Amino acid sequence: MRLELRGITKRFGDLVANDDISVTFEPGQIHALLGENGAGKSTLMNVLYGLLTPDAGEIYVDGEPVVFGDPAGAIEAGIGMVHQHFMLVPVFSVAENVELGAESVGAFGFLKAQSAADAVRRVSSEYGLEVDPNAIVEDLPVGIQQRVEIIKALTREAECLILDEPTAVLTPQETDELLTIIRGLRDAGKTIVMITHKLREVREAADVITVIRRGRVVAESVSPQTSQSQLAALMVGRDVSLVVDKPEAAVGDEVLSVSELSVYDVTGRALVDSVSFQVRAGEVLCIAGVQGNGQSELVEALVGLHERSSGAVSLGEVRIDGASTKRILDMGVGYVPEDREHDGLVGSFPLAHNMVLDSINEQPWSRFGLIDYAKINKHGADLIEQFDVRARSADVLAATLSGGNKQKVVLAREMSRSLRVLIASQPTRGLDVGSIEFVHRQIIEARQSGVAVIVVSTELDEVYALADRIAVMYAGTIAGIVDPGISRDDLGLLMAGAVAS
Amino acid sequence: MSVTTRPVPQVRIAPPSFKRPLIMTLASLVLGSIFVLLAPADQQTTFVFNLGDTLVALPDWVVSSRLAATGFALAALACSAIAWPINTRRGSLFFPAVGVGFFLVMSFLSWVGADEVLPVTGLLQGSLLLAVPLVFGAMAGVLSERAGVININIEGQLLVGAFLGAVVGSLLANAYLGLLAAPVAGALMGLLLAVFATRYFVDQVVVGVVLNVLAVGLTGFLYSRFLTEDADLWNNPEVLPTIAVPVLSEIPILGPILFDQNVIVYLMYVVVVAVQVALFKTRWGLRLRSVGEHPEAADSVGIRVNRTRFRAVVLAGAVAGLGGAFFTLGSVGAFGREMTAGNGFIALAAVIFGRWNPIGALAAALLFGFADNLQNVLSIIGSPIPSQFLLMLPYVVTILAVVGLVGKVRAPGADGIPFKKS
Amino acid sequence: MSDEFPPDPSTGLSGSKTTDTLHPPDELAGSLTEALRRRVLTMNLAVTLLAVVLALAIGAVLIAVSSPSVIEAAGYFFARPMDTFSAIWNSVASAYSALFQGALLDVDELREGNIADAFYPISETLTVSAPLILAGLAVAIPFRAGLFNIGAQGQMAFAAIGGGLVGFGLSLPAGLHLVASLLMAMIFGAFWAGIVGFLKAKTGAHEVITTIMLNYIALFFLGWVLNQDWFQREGRNDPISPILNETATFPLLFGGGLRIHLGILVALGAVIVVWWMLTKTITGFRIQTVGANSAAARTAGMNVGRVWIIAMLWAGAMAGLAVSMNVNGTDKVVTAGIVGNIGFDAITVALLGRGSPFGVLGAGLLIGGLRAGGLAMQASTGTPIDIVLVLQALIVLFIAAPALVRSVFRLRGKTAESLTIAKGWGS
């Protein structure tokens, strides 16, 4: 299927998300749509999939103009989409998810018991996508859930498959498997569109690359042989140094010590299984690993946000396991949560209030239980200045900021307190390159001032840029604590469950 | 640096919690002992099973009060003992829990029935009748909440159903026509809920609460204006007649309870089965559940989320409205101000207690009906327990359920969350 | 998380991360620019006024079509159509004018110079409003913490037991006795509400469920207490308590047949205290943070469960004061019906007041006025007082859906946020 976009424009208020974008996807090709976060890739794909209506421009399928009012139209036309956040009903079985919206029914709308499962099996064997049609989706690993999404599209006879950031949640090995599957689909004549900001995968998998920046196509028909730094420059619009300036570490005493820490879920399953490590003043320990291997729970347990844990955590000489989050923060632990919108900020509060969220009970923000808003507002204004938050004033509501600026607010709040440990979870996820650089500089600055830093990241580039040591997590355990000199291949193997020796 | 592959580590599992079997055992021990000790050894309890004409007349069961209390308490204890090994294997504790509950109730009855006559079949028959509006209400709750719209409005839907059923039944002098009108009133109420929830995205709990006020106000207003002014014309419907199902109604115990009822009760059986089958076996049900669990996923495959929700809520209103007719056409005949008296909220409790499953909600509604009727029966034969405490029972049980003592309840994933497309 | 614009609806498999409540920002006065604040306020005020107008219009239709004289006139509509229209006008005008006079000022009595009688309506309005305002606060405070307290009814019923016991059971000097009785009611109310906060904090049990259930439990418990020797009035078989000692009752403000008592000033004081607590203290800051985004509050080290409990304790105390308006004010006795329907009306009051203390004050006066006026209307024109419930429900519905009001009146406006309190059963 030849899919053509001509002059697509989509605005959100004053924001032009897509500005006159034209691009053609050919059958039998893997076409990568490269752009950094916020460039407008997902908007474009949602337009293509009928989830958004464009303000201008047309879509052509095999030369015929089409208009999709909703996803049903796009599906009808043979377009399938694998969303970044899987569109699967967790409590349904694989078969139920696959048939949803395209059920085969008998009399009175009764579902035909086996037809969906058969369809799954048929597509599974045809394209080598193994999955049990009767398994419940929420019980499946992420990689398999993604397969279900692909099967879902294929059973609807999709000729064009759009994959939105398909590797974000996969191990390097799972990524390889996915790329093999995609190549198979391409060879079967499908049109494949891959949306990503990961340069390495683009070069590895794509047949042709289109680069998008700030809602515009800045380069088309780029060859995958183009060098990584050239692609980065196209994507960002200037030369990007992929490494952070990092002075030699001046490592001090051990500050945080974790010994045999385990974290359990409600059913008693160990999500973090007997993990031990130490962090010293003035070093950055990166916790690498694929999403969902216990990193989030580990960090939550460290700051007292997880109820079910066992083992010992010491800050200096003081045990802090079992202590309240308040006490841990007050002892000099800074925490930048993984999901900054959800956990880091109160969207309906002004920035100034957000800046004192975890120190409101301290002087000078309050005295005898009474709040001094004048001092808080002054403080907010100062931090906005200092951390280069792009906002009119400290009165602006946090919800109105962009992702990068939100993260700056969280960082400003945490780093304006006197810290001994800084724990930053996925600190640059979803940020544009400029903000990423800023955040990285701040983290290195904290390290230089003698703070013990823990950074959790799933991005290998970030891990290599920041780490003084790397702890790799796999299935709730630490597969190894290694030197940043380790090769990417070996790191990938560790992330997939190999052990360091 | 070299790395070697290793097998995937076994997931370590913490030992199972013994909270639930422990609670069951303690309940059996403590309550059982109380019943046994209080049951007089020198008095007899008479259980009567006969009611109406059945094929075989069952003899009354006359037994020493303490002996029976002891026997049933031991049976409860045995059930709680079975729970321990099942819990270790992480099996379902449903049947042991039902056993503990059943035998404790029997033990309790053996005590309170000392020197009295306990009409067992009558007790159960009355329970079913009290449960009828609860079951309809609970089905309405299941339908609406499975589609992702919280239904606090069941009470109001029952009330308008009761009202319009009575008025139409009275004006047209035909109870069956009233029965047709009741679901229309409920559906209109549901329509309001649906409009505000899926069109204006107003907080569903707020709309539900406010619509209940509206229902009370509207029915109360019209009641004062018309029904009390000329009750003969407006509020004097005939009561639906009892229809005994041939043969089935003559089965001992079950017959009089299940098959010697009016048409609303038979409709209830149909509705429960229909909801259960439609939700889990049909395309309609699959889609309805998908918009309640993960509306974005449903949207991405072309299902119209808000339209699906809208229809589910209107249908739910109709079901509740039909149940409301039971208050008027199915029992007393005339409509009375606020006559649903909180049944809608007990129905909501049944939805939650029944974990959003039609069959579970049915069981919960029957249980609540039983507690209610037990209180009625005991107040007649004279009870050592104040009636108010028995009346509290459904509410206490529901709190225990949501607190997690009876197991984890899990609502549909997107229940109560409006779906707005960007 | 992708950071593409527009913000993707968060659709992780975890399912239920929703954007958090945008509470009306007037409490954040210190930090919003004055102009923006004024615009938001006037916008809300306009919507509120229009909602009232719309509700009154629908109410008028209801009154007209159900009025016996209109129905009679409509019987010969084609013979004398004007009769129908004048009957419609008469029925609506007389009902509404009785309603307004019954709520504010009896104009006839004023003309005749009977000052006390002339002011009887406003005295009634204030008397009826006092418990509504306090119970409204009992719903509004938890709103701010993200909790939907449907349990003011039960909290009031339970509190009546405590307040009543002290009121008729003890003998203390005047004044002190009243304070003791009020305090006991507040403690009882806080205890009953605290259960809800505690269960939510410890087990995640949804407060909408627990409050509904506790309402019934409290009402049955009150029913039981009223049958006990230590609570039932001697020589009576019906559920009624002894009459409260004179020392434990609210003094009348003016006397002369006007029921208005000191309690209305207590209610006013409570509004100010709650406003001060919410806007000026750390407790208030925490309550609002938890209400706006409990996950962020937890991450910032706040003990979310404790904040819920504190909010519910405040709520229960307010519910206790609310029922004291009846126990120690108008009724001077505890009965099974002592709460009336105030606990449920409180929900309308809190929604109407958009959860802000002064909003609750205004809404309480409005609903109280409708109540007092409704009684007068029923007495003088025979229009059932239930119309007030209809008006009340319609007003809140329209306020909750500003988009609807705007479309009816063809108003332009930004897509305003609708009221959001509960977020599903999940915890």
mmCIF file with all atom_site columns, N, CA and C in Angstrom, chain B residues 145 150 200-203 205-206 210 217 220-221 224-225 296 337 342 345 352 356 386 388 395 403 415 417, chain C residues 11 18 62-63 66-67 148 203 209 213 216 220 224 351 384 386 390 393 400 404 418-419 421-422 424-425:
data_model
loop_
_atom_site.group_PDB
_atom_site.id
_atom_site.type_symbol
_atom_site.label_atom_id
_atom_site.label_alt_id
_atom_site.label_comp_id
_atom_site.label_asym_id
_atom_site.label_entity_id
_atom_site.label_seq_id
_atom_site.pdbx_PDB_ins_code
_atom_site.Cartn_x
_atom_site.Cartn_y
_atom_site.Cartn_z
_atom_site.occupancy
_atom_site.B_iso_or_equiv
_atom_site.pdbx_formal_charge
_atom_site.auth_seq_id
_atom_site.auth_comp_id
_atom_site.auth_asym_id
_atom_site.auth_atom_id
_atom_site.pdbx_PDB_model_num
ATOM 1   N N  . GLU B 1 145 ? -21.761 0.240  35.397 1.00 0.00 ? 145 GLU B N  1
ATOM 2   C CA . GLU B 1 145 ? -20.378 0.345  35.844 1.00 0.00 ? 145 GLU B CA 1
ATOM 3   C C  . GLU B 1 145 ? -19.437 -0.494 34.998 1.00 0.00 ? 145 GLU B C  1
ATOM 4   N N  . ILE B 1 150 ? -20.166 5.211  36.859 1.00 0.00 ? 150 ILE B N  1
ATOM 5   C CA . ILE B 1 150 ? -20.603 4.920  38.216 1.00 0.00 ? 150 ILE B CA 1
ATOM 6   C C  . ILE B 1 150 ? -22.083 5.243  38.348 1.00 0.00 ? 150 ILE B C  1
ATOM 7   N N  . TYR B 1 200 ? -21.460 15.903 28.989 1.00 0.00 ? 200 TYR B N  1
ATOM 8   C CA . TYR B 1 200 ? -20.876 17.050 29.692 1.00 0.00 ? 200 TYR B CA 1
ATOM 9   C C  . TYR B 1 200 ? -19.763 16.649 30.645 1.00 0.00 ? 200 TYR B C  1
ATOM 10  N N  . PHE B 1 201 ? -19.464 15.373 30.722 1.00 0.00 ? 201 PHE B N  1
ATOM 11  C CA . PHE B 1 201 ? -18.350 14.863 31.523 1.00 0.00 ? 201 PHE B CA 1
ATOM 12  C C  . PHE B 1 201 ? -18.386 15.346 32.962 1.00 0.00 ? 201 PHE B C  1
ATOM 13  N N  . VAL B 1 202 ? -19.585 15.499 33.505 1.00 0.00 ? 202 VAL B N  1
ATOM 14  C CA . VAL B 1 202 ? -19.697 15.892 34.906 1.00 0.00 ? 202 VAL B CA 1
ATOM 15  C C  . VAL B 1 202 ? -19.346 14.686 35.768 1.00 0.00 ? 202 VAL B C  1
ATOM 16  N N  . ASP B 1 203 ? -18.743 14.952 36.899 1.00 0.00 ? 203 ASP B N  1
ATOM 17  C CA . ASP B 1 203 ? -18.414 13.892 37.850 1.00 0.00 ? 203 ASP B CA 1
ATOM 18  C C  . ASP B 1 203 ? -19.627 12.988 38.069 1.00 0.00 ? 203 ASP B C  1
ATOM 19  N N  . VAL B 1 205 ? -20.371 10.637 40.214 1.00 0.00 ? 205 VAL B N  1
ATOM 20  C CA . VAL B 1 205 ? -20.941 10.491 41.558 1.00 0.00 ? 205 VAL B CA 1
ATOM 21  C C  . VAL B 1 205 ? -21.816 11.697 41.871 1.00 0.00 ? 205 VAL B C  1
ATOM 22  N N  . VAL B 1 206 ? -21.333 12.870 41.512 1.00 0.00 ? 206 VAL B N  1
ATOM 23  C CA . VAL B 1 206 ? -22.100 14.089 41.754 1.00 0.00 ? 206 VAL B CA 1
ATOM 24  C C  . VAL B 1 206 ? -23.443 14.023 41.024 1.00 0.00 ? 206 VAL B C  1
ATOM 25  N N  . VAL B 1 210 ? -27.164 13.984 42.773 1.00 0.00 ? 210 VAL B N  1
ATOM 26  C CA . VAL B 1 210 ? -28.098 15.077 42.503 1.00 0.00 ? 210 VAL B CA 1
ATOM 27  C C  . VAL B 1 210 ? -29.357 14.554 41.815 1.00 0.00 ? 210 VAL B C  1
ATOM 28  N N  . GLY B 1 217 ? -37.607 14.762 44.651 1.00 0.00 ? 217 GLY B N  1
ATOM 29  C CA . GLY B 1 217 ? -38.372 15.998 44.539 1.00 0.00 ? 217 GLY B CA 1
ATOM 30  C C  . GLY B 1 217 ? -39.506 15.879 43.546 1.00 0.00 ? 217 GLY B C  1
ATOM 31  N N  . GLY B 1 220 ? -42.142 13.368 44.690 1.00 0.00 ? 220 GLY B N  1
ATOM 32  C CA . GLY B 1 220 ? -42.826 13.938 45.850 1.00 0.00 ? 220 GLY B CA 1
ATOM 33  C C  . GLY B 1 220 ? -43.781 15.043 45.435 1.00 0.00 ? 220 GLY B C  1
ATOM 34  N N  . PHE B 1 221 ? -43.344 15.890 44.511 1.00 0.00 ? 221 PHE B N  1
ATOM 35  C CA . PHE B 1 221 ? -44.155 16.994 44.027 1.00 0.00 ? 221 PHE B CA 1
ATOM 36  C C  . PHE B 1 221 ? -45.426 16.477 43.343 1.00 0.00 ? 221 PHE B C  1
ATOM 37  N N  . SER B 1 224 ? -47.856 14.847 45.769 1.00 0.00 ? 224 SER B N  1
ATOM 38  C CA . SER B 1 224 ? -48.700 15.775 46.516 1.00 0.00 ? 224 SER B CA 1
ATOM 39  C C  . SER B 1 224 ? -49.755 16.397 45.612 1.00 0.00 ? 224 SER B C  1
ATOM 40  N N  . ARG B 1 225 ? -49.342 16.718 44.387 1.00 0.00 ? 225 ARG B N  1
ATOM 41  C CA . ARG B 1 225 ? -50.265 17.420 43.494 1.00 0.00 ? 225 ARG B CA 1
ATOM 42  C C  . ARG B 1 225 ? -51.393 16.531 42.979 1.00 0.00 ? 225 ARG B C  1
ATOM 43  N N  . GLU B 1 296 ? -9.600  3.930  25.837 1.00 0.00 ? 296 GLU B N  1
ATOM 44  C CA . GLU B 1 296 ? -8.709  4.341  24.749 1.00 0.00 ? 296 GLU B CA 1
ATOM 45  C C  . GLU B 1 296 ? -8.474  3.176  23.789 1.00 0.00 ? 296 GLU B C  1
ATOM 46  N N  . ARG B 1 337 ? -44.366 8.265  49.235 1.00 0.00 ? 337 ARG B N  1
ATOM 47  C CA . ARG B 1 337 ? -43.216 9.171  49.180 1.00 0.00 ? 337 ARG B CA 1
ATOM 48  C C  . ARG B 1 337 ? -41.921 8.452  49.594 1.00 0.00 ? 337 ARG B C  1
ATOM 49  N N  . GLY B 1 342 ? -33.793 3.678  50.374 1.00 0.00 ? 342 GLY B N  1
ATOM 50  C CA . GLY B 1 342 ? -32.380 3.280  50.428 1.00 0.00 ? 342 GLY B CA 1
ATOM 51  C C  . GLY B 1 342 ? -32.060 1.972  49.732 1.00 0.00 ? 342 GLY B C  1
ATOM 52  N N  . PHE B 1 345 ? -29.213 2.052  47.312 1.00 0.00 ? 345 PHE B N  1
ATOM 53  C CA . PHE B 1 345 ? -27.855 2.056  47.838 1.00 0.00 ? 345 PHE B CA 1
ATOM 54  C C  . PHE B 1 345 ? -27.424 0.661  48.261 1.00 0.00 ? 345 PHE B C  1
ATOM 55  N N  . ILE B 1 352 ? -20.908 -3.999 44.392 1.00 0.00 ? 352 ILE B N  1
ATOM 56  C CA . ILE B 1 352 ? -19.510 -4.014 44.821 1.00 0.00 ? 352 ILE B CA 1
ATOM 57  C C  . ILE B 1 352 ? -19.174 -5.334 45.516 1.00 0.00 ? 352 ILE B C  1
ATOM 58  N N  . TRP B 1 356 ? -18.919 -6.709 40.712 1.00 0.00 ? 356 TRP B N  1
ATOM 59  C CA . TRP B 1 356 ? -19.305 -6.264 39.374 1.00 0.00 ? 356 TRP B CA 1
ATOM 60  C C  . TRP B 1 356 ? -19.668 -7.430 38.460 1.00 0.00 ? 356 TRP B C  1
ATOM 61  N N  . PRO B 1 386 ? -31.443 -6.779 69.183 1.00 0.00 ? 386 PRO B N  1
ATOM 62  C CA . PRO B 1 386 ? -32.270 -5.646 68.754 1.00 0.00 ? 386 PRO B CA 1
ATOM 63  C C  . PRO B 1 386 ? -32.374 -5.602 67.241 1.00 0.00 ? 386 PRO B C  1
ATOM 64  N N  . GLN B 1 388 ? -32.544 -3.261 65.212 1.00 0.00 ? 388 GLN B N  1
ATOM 65  C CA . GLN B 1 388 ? -31.690 -2.285 64.529 1.00 0.00 ? 388 GLN B CA 1
ATOM 66  C C  . GLN B 1 388 ? -30.351 -2.893 64.119 1.00 0.00 ? 388 GLN B C  1
ATOM 67  N N  . TYR B 1 395 ? -25.113 -3.327 55.629 1.00 0.00 ? 395 TYR B N  1
ATOM 68  C CA . TYR B 1 395 ? -24.181 -2.206 55.537 1.00 0.00 ? 395 TYR B CA 1
ATOM 69  C C  . TYR B 1 395 ? -22.835 -2.552 56.167 1.00 0.00 ? 395 TYR B C  1
ATOM 70  N N  . VAL B 1 403 ? -13.382 -3.030 52.783 1.00 0.00 ? 403 VAL B N  1
ATOM 71  C CA . VAL B 1 403 ? -12.165 -2.913 53.573 1.00 0.00 ? 403 VAL B CA 1
ATOM 72  C C  . VAL B 1 403 ? -11.186 -4.035 53.211 1.00 0.00 ? 403 VAL B C  1
ATOM 73  N N  . ASP B 1 415 ? -13.888 2.668  35.501 1.00 0.00 ? 415 ASP B N  1
ATOM 74  C CA . ASP B 1 415 ? -15.171 3.003  36.111 1.00 0.00 ? 415 ASP B CA 1
ATOM 75  C C  . ASP B 1 415 ? -15.104 4.400  36.715 1.00 0.00 ? 415 ASP B C  1
ATOM 76  N N  . ILE B 1 417 ? -14.383 7.180  35.199 1.00 0.00 ? 417 ILE B N  1
ATOM 77  C CA . ILE B 1 417 ? -13.467 8.112  34.544 1.00 0.00 ? 417 ILE B CA 1
ATOM 78  C C  . ILE B 1 417 ? -14.036 8.523  33.194 1.00 0.00 ? 417 ILE B C  1
ATOM 79  N N  . THR C 2 11  ? -2.299  6.352  28.840 1.00 0.00 ? 11  THR C N  1
ATOM 80  C CA . THR C 2 11  ? -3.025  5.130  28.512 1.00 0.00 ? 11  THR C CA 1
ATOM 81  C C  . THR C 2 11  ? -2.194  3.917  28.826 1.00 0.00 ? 11  THR C C  1
ATOM 82  N N  . THR C 2 18  ? -5.561  9.610  36.119 1.00 0.00 ? 18  THR C N  1
ATOM 83  C CA . THR C 2 18  ? -6.350  10.670 35.523 1.00 0.00 ? 18  THR C CA 1
ATOM 84  C C  . THR C 2 18  ? -5.761  12.001 35.921 1.00 0.00 ? 18  THR C C  1
ATOM 85  N N  . LEU C 2 62  ? -43.148 23.230 35.683 1.00 0.00 ? 62  LEU C N  1
ATOM 86  C CA . LEU C 2 62  ? -43.681 22.147 36.502 1.00 0.00 ? 62  LEU C CA 1
ATOM 87  C C  . LEU C 2 62  ? -44.883 22.615 37.319 1.00 0.00 ? 62  LEU C C  1
ATOM 88  N N  . ILE C 2 63  ? -44.736 23.800 37.921 1.00 0.00 ? 63  ILE C N  1
ATOM 89  C CA . ILE C 2 63  ? -45.831 24.337 38.734 1.00 0.00 ? 63  ILE C CA 1
ATOM 90  C C  . ILE C 2 63  ? -47.058 24.581 37.857 1.00 0.00 ? 63  ILE C C  1
ATOM 91  N N  . SER C 2 66  ? -48.934 21.443 36.503 1.00 0.00 ? 66  SER C N  1
ATOM 92  C CA . SER C 2 66  ? -49.564 20.601 37.516 1.00 0.00 ? 66  SER C CA 1
ATOM 93  C C  . SER C 2 66  ? -50.609 21.363 38.327 1.00 0.00 ? 66  SER C C  1
ATOM 94  N N  . SER C 2 67  ? -50.729 22.672 38.041 1.00 0.00 ? 67  SER C N  1
ATOM 95  C CA . SER C 2 67  ? -51.655 23.462 38.847 1.00 0.00 ? 67  SER C CA 1
ATOM 96  C C  . SER C 2 67  ? -53.100 23.114 38.508 1.00 0.00 ? 67  SER C C  1
ATOM 97  N N  . PHE C 2 148 ? -15.222 12.566 48.747 1.00 0.00 ? 148 PHE C N  1
ATOM 98  C CA . PHE C 2 148 ? -16.622 12.909 48.589 1.00 0.00 ? 148 PHE C CA 1
ATOM 99  C C  . PHE C 2 148 ? -17.373 12.381 49.805 1.00 0.00 ? 148 PHE C C  1
ATOM 100 N N  . THR C 2 203 ? -6.953  1.011  54.355 1.00 0.00 ? 203 THR C N  1
ATOM 101 C CA . THR C 2 203 ? -7.296  -0.084 53.453 1.00 0.00 ? 203 THR C CA 1
ATOM 102 C C  . THR C 2 203 ? -7.675  0.391  52.066 1.00 0.00 ? 203 THR C C  1
ATOM 103 N N  . ILE C 2 209 ? -18.600 4.669  49.318 1.00 0.00 ? 209 ILE C N  1
ATOM 104 C CA . ILE C 2 209 ? -19.242 3.460  49.834 1.00 0.00 ? 209 ILE C CA 1
ATOM 105 C C  . ILE C 2 209 ? -19.343 3.512  51.357 1.00 0.00 ? 209 ILE C C  1
ATOM 106 N N  . MET C 2 213 ? -22.783 3.611  53.707 1.00 0.00 ? 213 MET C N  1
ATOM 107 C CA . MET C 2 213 ? -23.079 2.515  54.632 1.00 0.00 ? 213 MET C CA 1
ATOM 108 C C  . MET C 2 213 ? -23.151 3.029  56.072 1.00 0.00 ? 213 MET C C  1
ATOM 109 N N  . TYR C 2 216 ? -26.472 4.621  57.180 1.00 0.00 ? 216 TYR C N  1
ATOM 110 C CA . TYR C 2 216 ? -27.529 3.727  57.632 1.00 0.00 ? 216 TYR C CA 1
ATOM 111 C C  . TYR C 2 216 ? -27.215 3.185  59.016 1.00 0.00 ? 216 TYR C C  1
ATOM 112 N N  . PHE C 2 220 ? -29.670 3.631  62.256 1.00 0.00 ? 220 PHE C N  1
ATOM 113 C CA . PHE C 2 220 ? -30.209 2.508  63.031 1.00 0.00 ? 220 PHE C CA 1
ATOM 114 C C  . PHE C 2 220 ? -29.707 2.561  64.469 1.00 0.00 ? 220 PHE C C  1
ATOM 115 N N  . TRP C 2 224 ? -31.816 2.725  67.893 1.00 0.00 ? 224 TRP C N  1
ATOM 116 C CA . TRP C 2 224 ? -31.653 1.818  69.023 1.00 0.00 ? 224 TRP C CA 1
ATOM 117 C C  . TRP C 2 224 ? -31.465 2.611  70.320 1.00 0.00 ? 224 TRP C C  1
ATOM 118 N N  . LEU C 2 351 ? -21.657 21.526 46.726 1.00 0.00 ? 351 LEU C N  1
ATOM 119 C CA . LEU C 2 351 ? -21.434 21.577 45.279 1.00 0.00 ? 351 LEU C CA 1
ATOM 120 C C  . LEU C 2 351 ? -21.738 22.968 44.746 1.00 0.00 ? 351 LEU C C  1
ATOM 121 N N  . PRO C 2 384 ? -46.671 22.081 46.483 1.00 0.00 ? 384 PRO C N  1
ATOM 122 C CA . PRO C 2 384 ? -45.902 21.226 47.386 1.00 0.00 ? 384 PRO C CA 1
ATOM 123 C C  . PRO C 2 384 ? -44.459 21.690 47.519 1.00 0.00 ? 384 PRO C C  1
ATOM 124 N N  . ASP C 2 386 ? -41.958 20.047 47.762 1.00 0.00 ? 386 ASP C N  1
ATOM 125 C CA . ASP C 2 386 ? -41.012 19.201 47.018 1.00 0.00 ? 386 ASP C CA 1
ATOM 126 C C  . ASP C 2 386 ? -40.422 19.917 45.810 1.00 0.00 ? 386 ASP C C  1
ATOM 127 N N  . VAL C 2 390 ? -36.593 19.854 43.685 1.00 0.00 ? 390 VAL C N  1
ATOM 128 C CA . VAL C 2 390 ? -36.382 19.853 42.236 1.00 0.00 ? 390 VAL C CA 1
ATOM 129 C C  . VAL C 2 390 ? -35.482 21.028 41.840 1.00 0.00 ? 390 VAL C C  1
ATOM 130 N N  . ALA C 2 393 ? -31.870 20.398 42.931 1.00 0.00 ? 393 ALA C N  1
ATOM 131 C CA . ALA C 2 393 ? -31.175 19.439 42.082 1.00 0.00 ? 393 ALA C CA 1
ATOM 132 C C  . ALA C 2 393 ? -30.826 20.057 40.735 1.00 0.00 ? 393 ALA C C  1
ATOM 133 N N  . ALA C 2 400 ? -22.897 22.159 37.636 1.00 0.00 ? 400 ALA C N  1
ATOM 134 C CA . ALA C 2 400 ? -21.884 21.141 37.390 1.00 0.00 ? 400 ALA C CA 1
ATOM 135 C C  . ALA C 2 400 ? -21.576 21.017 35.903 1.00 0.00 ? 400 ALA C C  1
ATOM 136 N N  . LEU C 2 404 ? -23.490 23.240 29.485 1.00 0.00 ? 404 LEU C N  1
ATOM 137 C CA . LEU C 2 404 ? -24.919 23.159 29.188 1.00 0.00 ? 404 LEU C CA 1
ATOM 138 C C  . LEU C 2 404 ? -25.576 24.528 29.348 1.00 0.00 ? 404 LEU C C  1
ATOM 139 N N  . SER C 2 418 ? -15.462 21.110 34.637 1.00 0.00 ? 418 SER C N  1
ATOM 140 C CA . SER C 2 418 ? -16.637 20.766 35.422 1.00 0.00 ? 418 SER C CA 1
ATOM 141 C C  . SER C 2 418 ? -16.161 20.212 36.756 1.00 0.00 ? 418 SER C C  1
ATOM 142 N N  . LEU C 2 419 ? -17.114 20.098 37.671 1.00 0.00 ? 419 LEU C N  1
ATOM 143 C CA . LEU C 2 419 ? -16.754 19.647 39.010 1.00 0.00 ? 419 LEU C CA 1
ATOM 144 C C  . LEU C 2 419 ? -16.255 18.215 38.985 1.00 0.00 ? 419 LEU C C  1
ATOM 145 N N  . ILE C 2 421 ? -14.797 15.345 41.734 1.00 0.00 ? 421 ILE C N  1
ATOM 146 C CA . ILE C 2 421 ? -14.409 15.008 43.103 1.00 0.00 ? 421 ILE C CA 1
ATOM 147 C C  . ILE C 2 421 ? -13.945 13.567 43.176 1.00 0.00 ? 421 ILE C C  1
ATOM 148 N N  . ALA C 2 422 ? -14.854 12.670 42.964 1.00 0.00 ? 422 ALA C N  1
ATOM 149 C CA . ALA C 2 422 ? -14.477 11.270 43.065 1.00 0.00 ? 422 ALA C CA 1
ATOM 150 C C  . ALA C 2 422 ? -13.858 10.821 41.756 1.00 0.00 ? 422 ALA C C  1
ATOM 151 N N  . GLY C 2 424 ? -13.579 7.422  40.430 1.00 0.00 ? 424 GLY C N  1
ATOM 152 C CA . GLY C 2 424 ? -13.705 5.991  40.286 1.00 0.00 ? 424 GLY C CA 1
ATOM 153 C C  . GLY C 2 424 ? -13.593 5.302  41.637 1.00 0.00 ? 424 GLY C C  1
ATOM 154 N N  . TRP C 2 425 ? -13.882 4.009  41.626 1.00 0.00 ? 425 TRP C N  1
ATOM 155 C CA . TRP C 2 425 ? -13.861 3.271  42.895 1.00 0.00 ? 425 TRP C CA 1
ATOM 156 C C  . TRP C 2 425 ? -12.454 2.911  43.290 1.00 0.00 ? 425 TRP C C  1
#
